[in-house]
Structure formats: structure tokens, C-alpha cells
Amino acid sequence: MKIGCCLNMHSTLPDGIGLEWLEVAVAAGYDYIELPLAQMMGLDDQEFFKLHQRVISAGIPCEACNNFLPAHLKVTGRVEKAAVMDYAGRALERAARLGVQVVVFGSGMSRNVPDWLDMNEALGQLVDFLHSLIHLLEQFNITLVIEPLRVQESNIINSLSEAARLMKMVDHPRVKLLSDSFHMAFAGEAPDILLEWAKDIKHAHFSRVEGRVIPTGELSPLETDYIVKLNSIECPRVSIESYSNNFEADSRKAIELIKEVQLLQGHR
């Protein structure tokens, strides 16, 4: 299982991308980086070209993107489908240029259901939206992974079980699941649930629940179990999606802790 890092969690610049930490991530030993797609869509073509060239020069792949949709593009309620699909096409094209393999569909503000809309109708809108993306996902050879979000961030799809239900309604190999230890904790889901959806979890996020920080010191039994279960289901990759006051030191420690668990399991 590859270990990556969500650089946007550490962004100090107005663009919110976090690329200022790129070389630190390389030095720390990450296998790949994860960048925010909506923020990258805020760049003009020349700025995106420079970002692309910098990633290539750093010698580390960008295998995943989070933050798929900006908050103003709604996929439940009053949906402006033409605008959403125009954005999605351009965004996935940029992701493909970076070599991205998975795009995370969290986008809580975009998918939040307005008070006046029935939740089942909103779920149907999400199914329609994901169906409409299939041709783009196939065209750009990208898998979309549904991310459950805690209730503080979204009022729909708050657990891995609910994400799996949505995935099954879409029923296409380009739409799969993401597991996130932080959001799972708020949903009361134990790592054992990963075994139930072993074939469908194609990406993962990891953080310490308290403070949503990078795990340092020793891993707790629950954190260890999460990594153990990800290894056992052969999840392709896990990104450290956590905050830190000392990214350079903490990021190295997090990799060490995950690799210790992998070595004990006989995984690499």
C-alpha cells in the first residue's frame, strides 16, 4: 500500500493548494501527493502549467485529488447541470494531465441537501450526477471514490455504509469507495467494516481523530487496526489527511509508524 499526503491540509498560501510543501513531502519519503482539484481549477492555464512542471520536476506523482467540486456548484437541490458538467469535464481533464488515478467525491458544501428537499430525492440526484460522470471517468481513466463525511460537514452520506449504498445504486466500476478513519470515528464505524467492502475501497485517508492531526508517537490500537485492515484488503493507497504544526517532522514520523505496522504484517 502506497503512502501519500494531502498537501492542501498544510497550505499557507492564498491558493489553498499546499504546493509550497512539495519538496518537504518528497524528502519525507511519500510515494505520492494528493492535491485539491477545486483549488487547482482556480489557476489559469499558465499557472496550472507551472504547477504541472513543478510536480514533474520533483519526481513524485500526484495520484489522487480531493476537493472535487467547489461549494457554489450544487449537485442536490436546484442543480445547474450544464455548469456542473462543464466544470467536471475541465477538472477531470486537468487531473488526467497530472496523472491522477483517483478523484475523491467529498465536496460537502456541493452535495449538502437543502431543507426543502426530500432526502431520497437528493440521493436520486447524486445517483444521476455520478451516472453523468461515467463517460468522463472512462475517457480520462480515472476512478471516482465516494467519501463519507461527518455530519458537521455534510447532511448526506455520513458513513461508509451509506457511501456503499450510493455506490451500489450507481453500479459502475468507475465509481468506488474511500475510507477515512476520521469520518468513520464520528459515524461509529470500526475498522472491521473495511472487510465488508474490501473489493470496493480504492483509496483511504488517515488521521488522528483528536484534533485531526498527523499521528505521531505511538499509534493507538484503533489506528493500528485501521492500517492493518487497509493492508489486509490490499487498498492501493492511503493519504495522510491531517493538520500539523510541524509538517516536516511529523510527516516523517507518520510514515515510520505506518511502515512499522506494514512490516509486522509482512506488507510493503
Tab-separated table of C-alpha atoms in Angstrom:
chain	number	residue	atom	x	y	z
A	1	MET	CA	0.000	0.000	0.000
A	2	LYS	CA	1.397	3.355	-1.052
A	3	ILE	CA	1.574	6.214	1.452
A	4	GLY	CA	0.748	9.739	0.324
A	5	CYS	CA	-0.006	13.159	1.723
A	6	CYS	CA	-2.789	15.696	1.211
A	7	LEU	CA	-0.711	18.836	0.790
A	8	ASN	CA	-3.708	21.183	0.952
A	9	MET	CA	-4.095	20.413	4.666
A	10	HIS	CA	-0.894	22.403	5.232
A	11	SER	CA	-1.416	25.237	2.779
A	12	THR	CA	-0.178	28.661	3.892
A	13	LEU	CA	-0.768	30.463	0.586
A	14	PRO	CA	-3.955	32.074	-0.758
A	15	ASP	CA	-4.434	29.436	-3.476
A	16	GLY	CA	-5.024	26.744	-0.837
A	17	ILE	CA	-3.186	24.060	-2.823
A	18	GLY	CA	-0.230	23.440	-0.497
A	19	LEU	CA	2.369	23.037	-3.223
A	20	GLU	CA	4.838	25.013	-1.111
A	21	TRP	CA	5.299	21.738	0.817
A	22	LEU	CA	6.033	19.614	-2.257
A	23	GLU	CA	9.764	19.244	-1.707
A	24	VAL	CA	9.227	18.531	2.000
A	25	ALA	CA	6.873	15.681	1.053
A	26	VAL	CA	9.477	14.279	-1.328
A	27	ALA	CA	12.206	14.447	1.316
A	28	ALA	CA	9.927	12.783	3.872
A	29	GLY	CA	9.603	9.765	1.603
A	30	TYR	CA	5.985	9.856	0.472
A	31	ASP	CA	5.090	7.693	-2.522
A	32	TYR	CA	2.696	10.264	-3.982
A	33	ILE	CA	0.890	13.510	-3.228
A	34	GLU	CA	-2.810	14.378	-3.150
A	35	LEU	CA	-3.857	17.837	-4.300
A	36	PRO	CA	-7.204	19.703	-4.176
A	37	LEU	CA	-8.900	19.768	-7.560
A	38	ALA	CA	-11.279	22.681	-6.950
A	39	GLN	CA	-8.380	24.876	-5.834
A	40	MET	CA	-6.309	23.889	-8.857
A	41	MET	CA	-9.235	24.845	-11.062
A	42	GLY	CA	-8.804	28.359	-9.697
A	43	LEU	CA	-5.488	28.602	-11.559
A	44	ASP	CA	-5.297	29.945	-15.076
A	45	ASP	CA	-3.702	27.784	-17.779
A	46	GLN	CA	-0.229	29.256	-17.330
A	47	GLU	CA	-0.325	28.826	-13.552
A	48	PHE	CA	-1.523	25.234	-13.895
A	49	PHE	CA	1.239	24.518	-16.410
A	50	LYS	CA	3.803	25.758	-13.886
A	51	LEU	CA	2.271	23.574	-11.170
A	52	HIS	CA	2.359	20.577	-13.504
A	53	GLN	CA	6.003	21.167	-14.383
A	54	ARG	CA	6.956	21.580	-10.726
A	55	VAL	CA	5.353	18.253	-9.817
A	56	ILE	CA	7.157	16.542	-12.685
A	57	SER	CA	10.469	18.092	-11.669
A	58	ALA	CA	10.004	16.978	-8.064
A	59	GLY	CA	9.819	13.368	-9.214
A	60	ILE	CA	6.732	12.456	-7.171
A	61	PRO	CA	3.396	11.531	-8.775
A	62	CYS	CA	0.097	13.179	-7.980
A	63	GLU	CA	-2.009	10.007	-7.859
A	64	ALA	CA	-5.077	11.463	-6.157
A	65	CYS	CA	-7.119	14.643	-5.940
A	66	ASN	CA	-9.575	15.669	-3.231
A	67	ASN	CA	-11.998	18.642	-3.138
A	68	PHE	CA	-13.581	17.684	-6.450
A	69	LEU	CA	-16.332	20.306	-6.595
A	70	PRO	CA	-16.343	23.949	-5.490
A	71	ALA	CA	-19.010	24.939	-2.962
A	72	HIS	CA	-21.040	27.034	-5.413
A	73	LEU	CA	-21.703	24.143	-7.799
A	74	LYS	CA	-24.609	22.216	-6.299
A	75	VAL	CA	-25.391	18.589	-7.119
A	76	THR	CA	-28.516	18.412	-4.938
A	77	GLY	CA	-31.424	20.840	-4.842
A	78	ARG	CA	-31.512	23.328	-7.711
A	79	VAL	CA	-28.787	21.901	-9.911
A	80	GLU	CA	-27.382	23.775	-12.890
A	81	LYS	CA	-26.385	20.618	-14.716
A	82	ALA	CA	-24.718	22.301	-17.693
A	83	ALA	CA	-22.415	24.310	-15.421
A	84	VAL	CA	-21.639	21.275	-13.262
A	85	MET	CA	-20.775	19.092	-16.248
A	86	ASP	CA	-18.718	21.810	-17.912
A	87	TYR	CA	-16.674	22.142	-14.731
A	88	ALA	CA	-16.385	18.373	-14.262
A	89	GLY	CA	-15.038	17.887	-17.778
A	90	ARG	CA	-12.407	20.565	-17.380
A	91	ALA	CA	-11.461	19.417	-13.875
A	92	LEU	CA	-11.063	15.756	-14.790
A	93	GLU	CA	-9.034	16.748	-17.843
A	94	ARG	CA	-6.609	18.635	-15.594
A	95	ALA	CA	-6.489	15.722	-13.181
A	96	ALA	CA	-5.645	13.374	-16.043
A	97	ARG	CA	-2.836	15.677	-17.186
A	98	LEU	CA	-1.327	15.310	-13.713
A	99	GLY	CA	-1.575	11.526	-13.931
A	100	VAL	CA	-4.271	11.313	-11.243
A	101	GLN	CA	-5.792	7.864	-10.778
A	102	VAL	CA	-8.491	8.616	-8.186
A	103	VAL	CA	-10.616	11.692	-7.543
A	104	VAL	CA	-12.337	11.997	-4.176
A	105	PHE	CA	-16.008	12.951	-4.117
A	106	GLY	CA	-16.420	14.552	-0.713
A	107	SER	CA	-17.465	18.091	-1.607
A	108	GLY	CA	-19.749	18.525	1.390
A	109	MET	CA	-20.938	22.033	0.540
A	110	SER	CA	-21.754	20.991	-3.003
A	111	ARG	CA	-23.759	17.911	-2.068
A	112	ASN	CA	-25.466	19.301	1.071
A	113	VAL	CA	-29.232	18.835	0.807
A	114	PRO	CA	-31.377	21.976	1.220
A	115	ASP	CA	-34.069	21.911	3.920
A	116	TRP	CA	-36.908	21.906	1.409
A	117	LEU	CA	-35.727	18.793	-0.475
A	118	ASP	CA	-36.640	15.208	0.405
A	119	MET	CA	-33.527	13.166	1.244
A	120	ASN	CA	-34.497	10.309	-1.066
A	121	GLU	CA	-34.902	12.763	-3.924
A	122	ALA	CA	-31.475	14.200	-3.106
A	123	LEU	CA	-29.992	10.705	-3.151
A	124	GLY	CA	-31.501	10.227	-6.591
A	125	GLN	CA	-29.867	13.462	-7.721
A	126	LEU	CA	-26.492	12.159	-6.517
A	127	VAL	CA	-27.030	8.939	-8.462
A	128	ASP	CA	-27.891	10.949	-11.588
A	129	PHE	CA	-24.833	13.138	-11.118
A	130	LEU	CA	-22.485	10.181	-10.752
A	131	HIS	CA	-24.039	8.434	-13.746
A	132	SER	CA	-23.452	11.579	-15.807
A	133	LEU	CA	-19.734	11.437	-14.947
A	134	ILE	CA	-19.154	7.894	-16.199
A	135	HIS	CA	-18.171	8.816	-19.758
A	136	LEU	CA	-15.678	11.386	-18.448
A	137	LEU	CA	-14.185	8.947	-15.938
A	138	GLU	CA	-13.752	6.378	-18.691
A	139	GLN	CA	-12.361	8.955	-21.106
A	140	PHE	CA	-9.703	10.103	-18.624
A	141	ASN	CA	-9.107	6.684	-16.999
A	142	ILE	CA	-9.980	7.958	-13.517
A	143	THR	CA	-11.869	6.289	-10.670
A	144	LEU	CA	-14.160	8.437	-8.531
A	145	VAL	CA	-14.265	7.401	-4.879
A	146	ILE	CA	-17.208	8.404	-2.685
A	147	GLU	CA	-16.079	9.897	0.622
A	148	PRO	CA	-18.383	9.713	3.644
A	149	LEU	CA	-18.256	12.959	5.627
A	150	ARG	CA	-19.167	13.560	9.279
A	151	VAL	CA	-22.464	15.306	9.933
A	152	GLN	CA	-20.637	18.551	10.762
A	153	GLU	CA	-19.514	18.734	7.119
A	154	SER	CA	-22.406	17.213	5.179
A	155	ASN	CA	-26.003	16.197	5.801
A	156	ILE	CA	-25.908	13.265	3.370
A	157	ILE	CA	-23.606	10.230	3.011
A	158	ASN	CA	-22.130	10.269	6.523
A	159	SER	CA	-20.906	6.689	6.822
A	160	LEU	CA	-19.110	4.085	4.764
A	161	SER	CA	-22.321	2.044	4.749
A	162	GLU	CA	-24.232	4.958	3.220
A	163	ALA	CA	-21.478	5.551	0.666
A	164	ALA	CA	-21.637	1.873	-0.260
A	165	ARG	CA	-25.383	2.150	-0.797
A	166	LEU	CA	-24.845	5.073	-3.178
A	167	MET	CA	-22.082	3.168	-4.964
A	168	LYS	CA	-24.363	0.165	-5.474
A	169	MET	CA	-27.112	2.409	-6.850
A	170	VAL	CA	-24.684	3.789	-9.435
A	171	ASP	CA	-23.329	0.286	-10.132
A	172	HIS	CA	-20.308	1.095	-12.277
A	173	PRO	CA	-16.655	0.062	-11.840
A	174	ARG	CA	-15.500	3.679	-12.178
A	175	VAL	CA	-17.375	4.675	-9.005
A	176	LYS	CA	-15.959	3.144	-5.826
A	177	LEU	CA	-15.342	3.946	-2.140
A	178	LEU	CA	-12.946	5.879	0.074
A	179	SER	CA	-12.479	5.043	3.743
A	180	ASP	CA	-11.486	7.821	6.134
A	181	SER	CA	-10.538	6.991	9.722
A	182	PHE	CA	-11.589	10.453	10.938
A	183	HIS	CA	-15.094	10.372	9.486
A	184	MET	CA	-15.540	6.698	10.383
A	185	ALA	CA	-14.938	7.541	14.034
A	186	PHE	CA	-17.747	10.112	14.003
A	187	ALA	CA	-20.061	7.583	12.361
A	188	GLY	CA	-19.193	4.972	14.980
A	189	GLU	CA	-17.785	2.601	12.362
A	190	ALA	CA	-14.989	0.246	13.426
A	191	PRO	CA	-12.182	-0.788	11.042
A	192	ASP	CA	-13.823	-4.204	10.638
A	193	ILE	CA	-16.299	-2.621	8.219
A	194	LEU	CA	-13.458	-2.296	5.703
A	195	LEU	CA	-13.544	-6.068	5.278
A	196	GLU	CA	-17.163	-5.899	4.158
A	197	TRP	CA	-16.286	-3.610	1.263
A	198	ALA	CA	-12.777	-4.915	0.601
A	199	LYS	CA	-13.124	-5.078	-3.194
A	200	ASP	CA	-14.582	-1.588	-3.465
A	201	ILE	CA	-12.292	0.554	-1.282
A	202	LYS	CA	-9.836	2.062	-3.760
A	203	HIS	CA	-8.434	4.908	-1.664
A	204	ALA	CA	-8.118	5.869	2.012
A	205	HIS	CA	-7.477	8.833	4.298
A	206	PHE	CA	-5.844	8.606	7.716
A	207	SER	CA	-5.524	10.998	10.645
A	208	ARG	CA	-5.619	11.047	14.405
A	209	VAL	CA	-9.231	11.675	15.413
A	210	GLU	CA	-8.381	14.057	18.268
A	211	GLY	CA	-7.551	17.345	16.575
A	212	ARG	CA	-7.419	15.741	13.115
A	213	VAL	CA	-3.624	15.861	13.309
A	214	ILE	CA	-0.848	13.745	11.847
A	215	PRO	CA	-0.363	10.649	14.024
A	216	THR	CA	2.919	10.819	15.955
A	217	GLY	CA	4.194	8.988	18.991
A	218	GLU	CA	2.647	5.522	19.088
A	219	LEU	CA	-0.416	4.541	17.115
A	220	SER	CA	-3.449	3.731	19.209
A	221	PRO	CA	-4.951	0.229	18.947
A	222	LEU	CA	-7.762	1.657	16.783
A	223	GLU	CA	-5.307	3.450	14.483
A	224	THR	CA	-3.194	0.322	14.183
A	225	ASP	CA	-6.265	-1.759	13.410
A	226	TYR	CA	-7.254	0.682	10.654
A	227	ILE	CA	-3.877	0.312	8.936
A	228	VAL	CA	-3.933	-3.454	9.454
A	229	LYS	CA	-7.348	-3.694	7.815
A	230	LEU	CA	-6.304	-1.465	4.893
A	231	ASN	CA	-3.316	-3.725	4.307
A	232	SER	CA	-5.394	-6.867	4.566
A	233	ILE	CA	-7.857	-5.698	1.896
A	234	GLU	CA	-4.930	-4.567	-0.285
A	235	CYS	CA	-6.087	-0.969	-0.508
A	236	PRO	CA	-3.919	0.670	-3.214
A	237	ARG	CA	-3.007	3.784	-1.240
A	238	VAL	CA	-3.603	5.789	1.927
A	239	SER	CA	-3.137	9.558	2.226
A	240	ILE	CA	-2.277	11.333	5.464
A	241	GLU	CA	-5.088	13.901	5.556
A	242	SER	CA	-4.175	15.685	8.762
A	243	TYR	CA	-3.095	19.015	10.175
A	244	SER	CA	0.256	19.665	11.830
A	245	ASN	CA	2.222	22.449	13.474
A	246	ASN	CA	5.456	20.843	12.287
A	247	PHE	CA	4.751	19.152	8.980
A	248	GLU	CA	8.363	18.322	8.159
A	249	ALA	CA	8.995	16.361	11.373
A	250	ASP	CA	5.511	14.922	11.818
A	251	SER	CA	5.181	13.665	8.255
A	252	ARG	CA	8.337	11.581	8.566
A	253	LYS	CA	7.114	10.074	11.822
A	254	ALA	CA	3.727	9.162	10.337
A	255	ILE	CA	5.369	7.234	7.508
A	256	GLU	CA	7.560	5.372	10.000
A	257	LEU	CA	4.544	4.378	12.093
A	258	ILE	CA	2.573	3.077	9.107
A	259	LYS	CA	5.563	1.168	7.752
A	260	GLU	CA	6.138	-0.430	11.158
A	261	VAL	CA	2.615	-1.834	11.034
A	262	GLN	CA	3.123	-2.994	7.460
A	263	LEU	CA	6.370	-4.753	8.341
A	264	LEU	CA	4.734	-6.551	11.244
A	265	GLN	CA	2.065	-7.756	8.830
A	266	GLY	CA	4.595	-8.703	6.195
A	267	HIS	CA	3.359	-5.974	3.808
A	268	ARG	CA	5.329	-3.323	1.999
